[in-house]
Tab-separated table of C-alpha atoms and ligand atoms in Angstrom:
chain	number	residue	atom	x	y	z
O	1	UNK	CA	166.489	119.560	129.676
O	2	UNK	CA	168.375	121.861	127.238
O	3	UNK	CA	168.073	121.986	123.487
O	4	UNK	CA	171.610	121.196	122.267
O	5	UNK	CA	171.153	121.059	118.417
O	6	UNK	CA	168.664	121.582	115.699
O	7	UNK	CA	168.698	121.186	111.901
O	8	UNK	CA	166.491	121.647	108.943
O	9	UNK	CA	165.978	118.581	106.641
O	10	UNK	CA	164.755	119.411	103.149
O	11	UNK	CA	163.757	116.629	100.983
O	12	UNK	CA	161.408	115.734	98.082
O	13	UNK	CA	160.110	112.270	98.193
O	14	UNK	CA	157.399	112.954	95.540
O	15	UNK	CA	157.084	116.518	96.615
O	16	UNK	CA	159.054	119.002	98.804
O	17	UNK	CA	158.975	118.954	102.616
O	18	UNK	CA	160.867	121.125	105.165
O	19	UNK	CA	161.402	119.318	108.459
O	20	UNK	CA	162.855	120.668	111.695
O	21	UNK	CA	164.688	118.279	113.960
O	22	UNK	CA	165.518	119.506	117.540
O	23	UNK	CA	167.757	117.372	119.889
O	24	UNK	CA	168.145	117.801	123.653
O	25	UNK	CA	171.000	117.149	125.978
O	26	UNK	CA	169.594	113.768	126.825
O	27	UNK	CA	169.502	112.683	123.207
O	28	UNK	CA	165.684	112.894	122.717
O	29	UNK	CA	164.693	114.535	119.449
O	30	UNK	CA	161.580	115.932	118.239
O	31	UNK	CA	160.183	116.774	114.765
O	32	UNK	CA	158.125	119.721	113.334
O	33	UNK	CA	156.862	120.288	109.828
O	34	UNK	CA	157.827	123.624	108.330
O	35	UNK	CA	156.630	122.990	104.748
O	36	UNK	CA	155.252	126.185	102.808
O	37	UNK	CA	154.288	124.869	99.541
O	38	UNK	CA	156.185	127.032	96.711
O	39	UNK	CA	158.020	129.098	99.171
O	40	UNK	CA	159.858	126.107	101.111
O	41	UNK	CA	163.430	127.486	101.427
O	42	UNK	CA	162.269	130.960	103.089
O	43	UNK	CA	161.130	128.950	106.053
O	44	UNK	CA	164.131	126.684	105.977
O	45	UNK	CA	166.464	129.813	106.176
O	46	UNK	CA	164.182	131.652	108.948
O	47	UNK	CA	164.776	128.514	111.009
O	48	UNK	CA	168.464	127.656	110.250
O	49	UNK	CA	169.581	131.483	110.265
O	50	UNK	CA	167.522	132.951	112.675
O	51	UNK	CA	165.686	130.601	115.116
O	52	UNK	CA	167.880	127.507	115.600
O	53	UNK	CA	170.831	129.583	117.092
O	54	UNK	CA	168.305	131.150	119.688
O	55	UNK	CA	167.004	127.831	120.722
O	56	UNK	CA	170.352	126.229	121.553
O	57	UNK	CA	170.566	126.322	125.408
O	58	UNK	CA	166.866	126.677	126.058
O	59	UNK	CA	164.816	124.359	128.154
O	60	UNK	CA	162.804	122.239	125.714
O	61	UNK	CA	160.107	121.979	128.331
O	62	UNK	CA	159.153	125.508	128.150
O	63	UNK	CA	156.755	125.011	125.137
O	64	UNK	CA	154.476	128.176	125.609
O	65	UNK	CA	157.327	130.514	126.728
O	66	UNK	CA	159.287	129.448	123.666
O	67	UNK	CA	156.241	130.143	121.446
O	68	UNK	CA	155.883	133.720	122.968
O	69	UNK	CA	159.735	134.331	122.710
O	70	UNK	CA	159.673	133.635	119.098
O	71	UNK	CA	156.402	135.305	118.398
O	72	UNK	CA	156.869	138.459	120.512
O	73	UNK	CA	160.711	138.389	120.106
O	74	UNK	CA	160.648	138.715	116.386
O	75	UNK	CA	158.909	142.027	116.640
O	76	UNK	CA	157.571	141.362	113.201
O	77	UNK	CA	154.530	139.568	113.636
O	78	UNK	CA	152.323	136.919	111.792
O	79	UNK	CA	152.808	135.983	108.228
O	80	UNK	CA	153.100	132.451	106.648
O	81	UNK	CA	156.970	132.176	106.943
O	82	UNK	CA	157.296	133.245	110.562
O	83	UNK	CA	154.277	131.201	111.691
O	84	UNK	CA	155.345	128.154	109.733
O	85	UNK	CA	158.709	128.433	111.512
O	86	UNK	CA	157.231	128.878	115.034
O	87	UNK	CA	154.816	125.946	114.176
O	88	UNK	CA	157.775	123.722	113.527
O	89	UNK	CA	159.530	124.476	116.765
O	90	UNK	CA	156.296	124.245	118.735
O	91	UNK	CA	155.455	120.825	117.267
O	92	UNK	CA	159.009	119.487	117.717
O	93	UNK	CA	158.801	120.481	121.503
O	94	UNK	CA	155.286	118.873	121.924
O	95	UNK	CA	157.034	115.668	120.386
O	96	UNK	CA	160.194	116.027	122.749
O	97	UNK	CA	157.788	116.354	125.780
O	98	UNK	CA	155.725	113.350	124.859
O	99	UNK	CA	158.684	111.255	124.309
O	100	UNK	CA	160.239	112.063	127.585
O	101	UNK	CA	156.973	111.473	129.449
O	102	UNK	CA	156.395	108.297	127.400
O	103	UNK	CA	153.058	109.564	126.319
O	104	UNK	CA	151.322	110.271	123.137
O	105	UNK	CA	150.849	113.939	122.454
O	106	UNK	CA	147.140	113.755	122.709
O	107	UNK	CA	147.450	112.568	126.327
O	108	UNK	CA	149.151	115.783	127.208
O	109	UNK	CA	146.432	117.772	125.371
O	110	UNK	CA	143.768	116.544	127.798
O	111	UNK	CA	143.284	113.048	126.369
O	112	UNK	CA	141.014	111.596	123.787
O	113	UNK	CA	137.531	113.234	123.248
O	114	UNK	CA	136.480	110.646	120.814
O	115	UNK	CA	137.624	107.150	119.752
O	116	UNK	CA	138.942	108.158	116.441
O	117	UNK	CA	138.721	111.142	113.919
O	118	UNK	CA	136.540	111.164	110.890
O	119	UNK	CA	138.448	112.223	107.711
O	120	UNK	CA	137.487	113.133	104.186
O	121	UNK	CA	138.990	112.115	101.054
O	122	UNK	CA	139.498	113.987	97.704
O	123	UNK	CA	137.284	112.712	94.761
O	124	UNK	CA	138.402	114.488	91.730
O	125	UNK	CA	137.169	113.960	88.017
O	126	UNK	CA	137.432	115.348	84.557
O	127	UNK	CA	133.838	114.666	83.906
O	128	UNK	CA	130.767	114.323	86.020
O	129	UNK	CA	130.835	110.539	85.496
O	130	UNK	CA	134.450	110.477	86.618
O	131	UNK	CA	133.671	112.533	89.842
O	132	UNK	CA	130.934	109.938	90.566
O	133	UNK	CA	133.240	107.039	89.992
O	134	UNK	CA	135.863	108.796	92.334
O	135	UNK	CA	133.371	109.370	95.107
O	136	UNK	CA	132.392	105.674	94.677
O	137	UNK	CA	135.860	104.669	95.133
O	138	UNK	CA	136.210	106.468	98.461
O	139	UNK	CA	133.043	105.150	99.638
O	140	UNK	CA	134.247	101.635	98.930
O	141	UNK	CA	137.323	102.419	100.877
O	142	UNK	CA	135.231	102.978	103.872
O	143	UNK	CA	135.014	106.975	103.822
O	144	UNK	CA	132.042	108.616	105.392
O	145	UNK	CA	132.965	112.055	104.069
O	146	UNK	CA	134.332	112.982	100.467
O	147	UNK	CA	135.043	116.146	98.867
O	148	UNK	CA	133.955	116.203	95.319
O	149	UNK	CA	135.713	118.301	92.630
O	150	UNK	CA	135.242	118.149	88.868
O	151	UNK	CA	136.509	119.973	85.620
O	152	UNK	CA	134.138	122.420	84.255
O	153	UNK	CA	133.378	121.889	80.563
O	154	UNK	CA	134.741	124.873	78.712
O	155	UNK	CA	137.208	125.912	81.712
O	156	UNK	CA	140.711	124.636	81.423
O	157	UNK	CA	142.205	123.328	84.674
O	158	UNK	CA	139.558	124.002	87.101
O	159	UNK	CA	140.862	123.547	90.708
O	160	UNK	CA	140.889	119.947	92.092
O	161	UNK	CA	140.920	117.933	88.825
O	162	UNK	CA	142.909	114.740	89.568
O	163	UNK	CA	145.671	112.932	87.394
O	164	UNK	CA	143.831	109.789	87.738
O	165	UNK	CA	145.202	108.504	91.042
O	166	UNK	CA	144.676	108.946	94.829
O	167	UNK	CA	147.643	111.413	94.940
O	168	UNK	CA	146.440	114.843	93.948
O	169	UNK	CA	149.346	117.493	93.803
O	170	UNK	CA	148.770	120.843	92.398
O	171	UNK	CA	152.364	122.183	92.644
O	172	UNK	CA	154.376	121.684	89.437
O	173	UNK	CA	158.053	121.891	88.298
O	174	UNK	CA	159.342	124.830	86.427
O	175	UNK	CA	157.573	128.024	86.029
O	176	UNK	CA	153.774	128.235	87.483
O	177	UNK	CA	151.236	126.551	85.269
O	178	UNK	CA	148.782	129.164	84.093
O	179	UNK	CA	145.217	128.054	84.571
O	180	UNK	CA	142.004	129.741	83.166
O	181	UNK	CA	138.857	130.327	85.034
O	182	UNK	CA	135.252	131.146	84.239
O	183	UNK	CA	132.884	131.890	87.255
O	184	UNK	CA	129.858	131.678	85.019
O	185	UNK	CA	130.427	128.215	83.777
O	186	UNK	CA	131.344	127.149	87.317
O	187	UNK	CA	128.320	128.429	88.953
O	188	UNK	CA	126.173	126.731	86.336
O	189	UNK	CA	127.936	123.329	86.634
O	190	UNK	CA	128.374	122.784	90.369
O	191	UNK	CA	124.728	122.553	91.554
O	192	UNK	CA	123.755	119.810	89.114
O	193	UNK	CA	127.020	117.945	89.803
O	194	UNK	CA	125.899	117.677	93.517
O	195	UNK	CA	122.277	116.810	92.639
O	196	UNK	CA	123.673	113.883	90.731
O	197	UNK	CA	125.791	112.921	93.566
O	198	UNK	CA	122.857	112.774	95.979
O	199	UNK	CA	120.987	110.900	93.501
O	200	UNK	CA	123.685	108.251	93.223
O	201	UNK	CA	124.892	108.044	96.876
O	202	UNK	CA	121.755	109.284	98.791
O	203	UNK	CA	122.412	111.348	101.993
O	204	UNK	CA	124.385	108.985	104.326
O	205	UNK	CA	127.766	110.158	102.935
O	206	UNK	CA	129.039	113.565	103.816
O	207	UNK	CA	129.673	115.615	100.645
O	208	UNK	CA	131.873	118.552	100.744
O	209	UNK	CA	133.173	121.085	98.090
O	210	UNK	CA	136.249	123.505	97.751
O	211	UNK	CA	135.530	126.799	95.814
O	212	UNK	CA	139.316	127.503	96.526
O	213	UNK	CA	138.742	131.391	96.936
O	214	UNK	CA	137.347	131.914	93.472
O	215	UNK	CA	134.014	133.797	94.024
O	216	UNK	CA	132.790	137.164	95.257
O	217	UNK	CA	130.578	137.154	98.412
O	218	UNK	CA	127.359	137.566	96.383
O	219	UNK	CA	128.431	134.743	93.739
O	220	UNK	CA	129.309	132.576	96.898
O	221	UNK	CA	125.959	133.462	98.541
O	222	UNK	CA	124.131	132.204	95.226
O	223	UNK	CA	126.169	129.025	94.872
O	224	UNK	CA	125.396	128.190	98.729
O	225	UNK	CA	121.630	128.813	98.058
O	226	UNK	CA	121.664	126.664	94.912
O	227	UNK	CA	123.462	123.794	96.829
O	228	UNK	CA	121.048	123.832	99.740
O	229	UNK	CA	119.079	120.715	98.562
O	230	UNK	CA	122.252	118.863	98.287
O	231	UNK	CA	123.030	119.444	102.020
O	232	UNK	CA	126.649	119.902	101.912
O	233	UNK	CA	128.833	119.035	105.018
O	234	UNK	CA	130.548	122.423	104.040
O	235	UNK	CA	131.436	124.692	101.320
O	236	UNK	CA	135.072	125.503	101.551
O	237	UNK	CA	137.003	128.921	100.892
O	238	UNK	CA	133.955	130.394	98.995
O	239	UNK	CA	135.744	133.823	98.831
O	240	UNK	CA	139.297	135.157	99.584
O	241	UNK	CA	139.343	135.698	103.463
O	242	UNK	CA	141.574	138.740	103.802
O	243	UNK	CA	138.255	140.605	104.281
O	244	UNK	CA	136.417	138.740	107.171
O	245	UNK	CA	133.393	141.151	107.002
O	246	UNK	CA	132.664	140.003	103.484
O	247	UNK	CA	131.420	136.636	104.846
O	248	UNK	CA	128.306	138.464	106.238
O	249	UNK	CA	126.878	138.537	102.825
O	250	UNK	CA	127.267	134.795	102.408
O	251	UNK	CA	125.661	134.269	105.721
O	252	UNK	CA	122.710	136.500	105.091
O	253	UNK	CA	121.731	134.266	102.153
O	254	UNK	CA	122.328	130.730	102.686
O	255	UNK	CA	122.325	127.939	105.315
O	256	UNK	CA	124.884	125.910	103.488
O	257	UNK	CA	127.799	125.543	106.198
O	258	UNK	CA	130.963	127.438	105.517
O	259	UNK	CA	134.599	126.357	105.906
O	260	UNK	CA	137.746	128.527	105.703
O	261	UNK	CA	141.120	128.709	107.172
O	262	UNK	CA	144.005	126.644	105.303
O	263	UNK	CA	145.950	129.927	104.488
O	264	UNK	CA	145.399	131.587	107.888
O	265	UNK	CA	148.422	131.887	110.326
O	266	UNK	CA	147.079	133.090	113.371
O	267	UNK	CA	143.845	133.407	115.566
O	268	UNK	CA	143.498	137.126	114.231
O	269	UNK	CA	142.900	135.809	110.752
O	270	UNK	CA	139.713	134.086	112.050
O	271	UNK	CA	138.717	136.046	115.128
O	272	UNK	CA	135.937	138.072	113.562
O	273	UNK	CA	134.691	135.175	111.308
O	274	UNK	CA	134.239	133.111	114.656
O	275	UNK	CA	133.085	135.862	116.990
O	276	UNK	CA	130.312	136.930	114.414
O	277	UNK	CA	129.248	133.381	113.679
O	278	UNK	CA	130.053	133.888	110.006
O	279	UNK	CA	131.625	130.356	109.480
O	280	UNK	CA	130.973	126.767	110.812
O	281	UNK	CA	134.336	125.256	110.384
O	282	UNK	CA	137.744	126.648	110.966
O	283	UNK	CA	140.342	124.862	108.773
O	284	UNK	CA	143.675	126.258	110.195
O	285	UNK	CA	146.263	123.554	110.639
O	286	UNK	CA	149.227	122.859	112.776
O	287	UNK	CA	151.973	123.755	110.298
O	288	UNK	CA	150.638	126.966	109.173
O	289	UNK	CA	148.857	128.334	112.070
O	290	UNK	CA	151.768	128.470	114.756
O	291	UNK	CA	151.610	124.850	115.889
O	292	UNK	CA	149.687	122.799	118.425
O	293	UNK	CA	149.876	125.517	120.991
O	294	UNK	CA	148.314	128.163	118.933
O	295	UNK	CA	145.735	125.715	117.230
O	296	UNK	CA	144.459	124.938	120.828
O	297	UNK	CA	143.782	128.694	121.215
O	298	UNK	CA	141.776	128.894	118.030
O	299	UNK	CA	139.709	125.794	119.060
O	300	UNK	CA	139.048	127.202	122.298
O	301	UNK	CA	137.589	130.536	120.852
O	302	UNK	CA	135.797	128.426	118.234
O	303	UNK	CA	134.260	126.355	120.777
O	304	UNK	CA	132.513	129.351	122.392
O	305	UNK	CA	130.860	130.270	119.020
O	306	UNK	CA	129.828	126.777	118.041
O	307	UNK	CA	132.354	126.497	115.364
O	308	UNK	CA	134.142	123.341	114.841
O	309	UNK	CA	137.612	122.350	113.477
O	310	UNK	CA	138.385	120.950	110.079
O	311	UNK	CA	142.087	120.913	109.829
O	312	UNK	CA	143.729	121.409	106.391
O	313	UNK	CA	145.401	118.084	105.415
O	314	UNK	CA	146.580	118.096	101.894
O	315	UNK	CA	149.613	116.403	100.740
O	316	UNK	CA	151.843	119.539	101.143
O	317	UNK	CA	151.467	119.073	104.922
O	318	UNK	CA	154.118	116.395	105.879
O	319	UNK	CA	153.295	113.194	107.970
O	320	UNK	CA	154.646	115.292	110.697
O	321	UNK	CA	152.056	117.809	110.528
O	322	UNK	CA	149.369	115.074	109.849
O	323	UNK	CA	150.446	113.480	113.020
O	324	UNK	CA	150.202	116.676	115.018
O	325	UNK	CA	146.753	117.305	113.459
O	326	UNK	CA	145.585	113.900	114.452
O	327	UNK	CA	146.611	114.374	118.133
O	328	UNK	CA	144.933	117.891	118.104
O	329	UNK	CA	141.701	116.383	116.351
O	330	UNK	CA	141.525	113.409	118.957
O	331	UNK	CA	141.641	115.854	121.906
O	332	UNK	CA	139.646	118.920	121.175
O	333	UNK	CA	136.038	118.878	122.113
O	334	UNK	CA	134.857	120.764	119.057
O	335	UNK	CA	136.413	118.734	116.355
O	336	UNK	CA	134.548	118.486	113.076
O	337	UNK	CA	136.361	116.599	110.365
O	338	UNK	CA	140.057	116.101	109.219
O	339	UNK	CA	141.027	116.346	105.627
O	340	UNK	CA	143.186	113.292	104.555
O	341	UNK	CA	144.865	113.208	101.247
O	342	UNK	CA	147.112	110.293	101.078
O	343	UNK	CA	150.922	110.732	100.911
O	344	UNK	CA	152.801	108.685	98.195
O	345	UNK	CA	154.408	105.540	99.046
O	346	UNK	CA	157.914	107.347	98.863
O	347	UNK	CA	156.664	110.061	101.282
O	348	UNK	CA	155.398	107.360	103.814
O	349	UNK	CA	158.741	105.568	103.653
O	350	UNK	CA	160.674	108.746	104.541
O	351	UNK	CA	158.485	109.365	107.280
O	352	UNK	CA	157.532	106.131	109.074
O	353	UNK	CA	154.375	106.917	111.335
O	354	UNK	CA	152.148	105.357	113.959
O	355	UNK	CA	148.823	106.872	112.685
O	356	UNK	CA	146.355	104.696	110.863
O	357	UNK	CA	143.241	104.723	108.791
O	358	UNK	CA	140.282	102.489	109.156
O	359	UNK	CA	136.571	102.623	108.425
O	360	UNK	CA	136.865	106.390	107.279
O	361	UNK	CA	138.585	107.367	110.467
O	362	UNK	CA	141.957	107.967	111.681
O	363	UNK	CA	143.964	107.537	115.018
O	364	UNK	CA	147.357	109.064	115.883
O	365	UNK	CA	148.578	105.890	117.565
O	366	UNK	CA	149.863	105.531	120.924
O	367	UNK	CA	153.621	105.844	120.323
O	368	UNK	CA	155.290	108.318	122.755
O	369	UNK	CA	155.145	111.952	121.287
O	370	UNK	CA	153.982	112.499	117.830
O	371	UNK	CA	154.577	109.041	116.741
O	372	UNK	CA	156.422	109.961	113.423
O	373	UNK	CA	159.978	109.614	112.546
O	374	UNK	CA	162.214	110.712	109.481
O	375	UNK	CA	164.593	108.359	107.756
O	376	UNK	CA	167.429	110.868	107.008
O	377	UNK	CA	169.423	108.637	104.946
O	378	UNK	CA	166.424	107.978	102.583
O	379	UNK	CA	165.469	111.666	102.692
O	380	UNK	CA	168.964	112.599	101.342
O	381	UNK	CA	168.218	110.473	98.318
O	382	UNK	CA	165.387	113.083	97.323
O	383	UNK	CA	166.991	116.347	97.078
O	384	UNK	CA	164.945	119.626	96.965
O	385	UNK	CA	163.090	119.990	93.496
O	386	UNK	CA	161.598	123.471	93.108
O	387	UNK	CA	157.923	123.493	92.226
O	388	UNK	CA	155.217	126.125	92.204
O	389	UNK	CA	151.456	126.280	92.730
O	390	UNK	CA	149.467	127.466	89.599
O	391	UNK	CA	148.731	131.129	88.762
O	392	UNK	CA	144.934	131.502	87.643
O	393	UNK	CA	143.627	133.830	85.119
O	394	UNK	CA	140.094	134.749	84.023
O	395	UNK	CA	139.235	134.224	80.340
O	396	UNK	CA	140.227	137.702	79.379
O	397	UNK	CA	143.759	137.179	81.005
O	398	UNK	CA	143.093	139.093	84.334
O	399	UNK	CA	144.881	137.462	87.145
O	400	UNK	CA	142.398	135.799	89.608
O	401	UNK	CA	142.670	133.718	92.892
O	402	UNK	CA	143.842	130.293	92.292
D	501	LIG	O1	145.406	123.787	97.286
D	501	LIG	O2	147.244	122.462	100.034
D	501	LIG	O3	141.582	121.819	100.758
D	501	LIG	N1	142.865	121.710	100.391
D	501	LIG	C1	143.364	122.552	99.516
D	501	LIG	C2	144.813	122.064	98.916
D	501	LIG	C3	145.727	123.288	98.568
D	501	LIG	C4	147.041	122.997	98.767
D	501	LIG	C5	147.956	124.209	98.463
D	501	LIG	O4	149.270	123.960	98.679
D	501	LIG	O5	142.821	123.540	98.958
D	501	LIG	O6	144.789	121.177	98.056
D	502	LIG	CO1	140.904	123.807	100.281
């Protein structure tokens, strides 16, 4: 079964997406998500100019061999552009394999380890009252896990403040938005916010919070300790994670569970975190960490060390990546939770899909392959529209992690 054609479809139905489509000699095609928020065309070029020409003529069934061929064969290893491109190829090949065997991808990965996968939604507010109302909205929609974020008084544009809808999207047109950050105000504001949420909702709903890489290890340790009475499901990205050993400081001070990984590309980015037991949830996802094949290896390492998965699932992951994540989540033993930010209706129409949401959980569906398609005619009506993620500065103007 030879690959005879491949193309990259860039479209912007509400936000930008890069989608790889590989076609076999039998006319079966597979899809892979290659979206890298704010740097989309670099991955599109990597695929079009350097990868698709190498795929034509290869056997579409050799998924692992193709992964190694692209990873080791590039000589230049790792990195978000390379690994998103490899992820797209890998995902498309699993899609093709499922379609040709007439089986949903999760059946090829070992079958379902659970009936469905618990997801968490994003509750954002400009005030504590708004965040409480947003959490209530998710609880009323049936969610059993909710991530709560709130603007901080005196801090412009704290991470995760919504625009009054279910569709949170931080990337903006034009030059990057510059946001201002105060760690001091944040550290004072967040523990009482979660105390209020617990008072309102009790302990039956899982509460999560994303620090978005903004603290130092000792600050994160202090926050984790202060949040212990609120019993978070997890505290996400407490510090930038290039320095994996720095998580030891957090671990030595708090029992608040730690989650990390949305910007990781390979198992090497999290091996120390996992092997030293420095985290509780690994949040790598199909599109940015080398596809389904590589995610399985990360999950297998994590399982040895009591670390569960919590795949990233923001709106900058297309429905193709979301489907891949759901097949992965359903099949791996050590699944924890899946992030689920709803795509806009425009996005859902461009990418018809078999996955579904019910009672706070999702299921990938039983369509062959990934169970997601792309309407290319509709996609063509939404041309690429450059957008950037914000740049963050401290109050005195120093560039800080966003
Ligand atoms: O800011 O995916 O947990 N989710 C997140 C996301 C990220 C975006 C960046 O493109 O942190 O909202
Ligand atoms: Co995050």
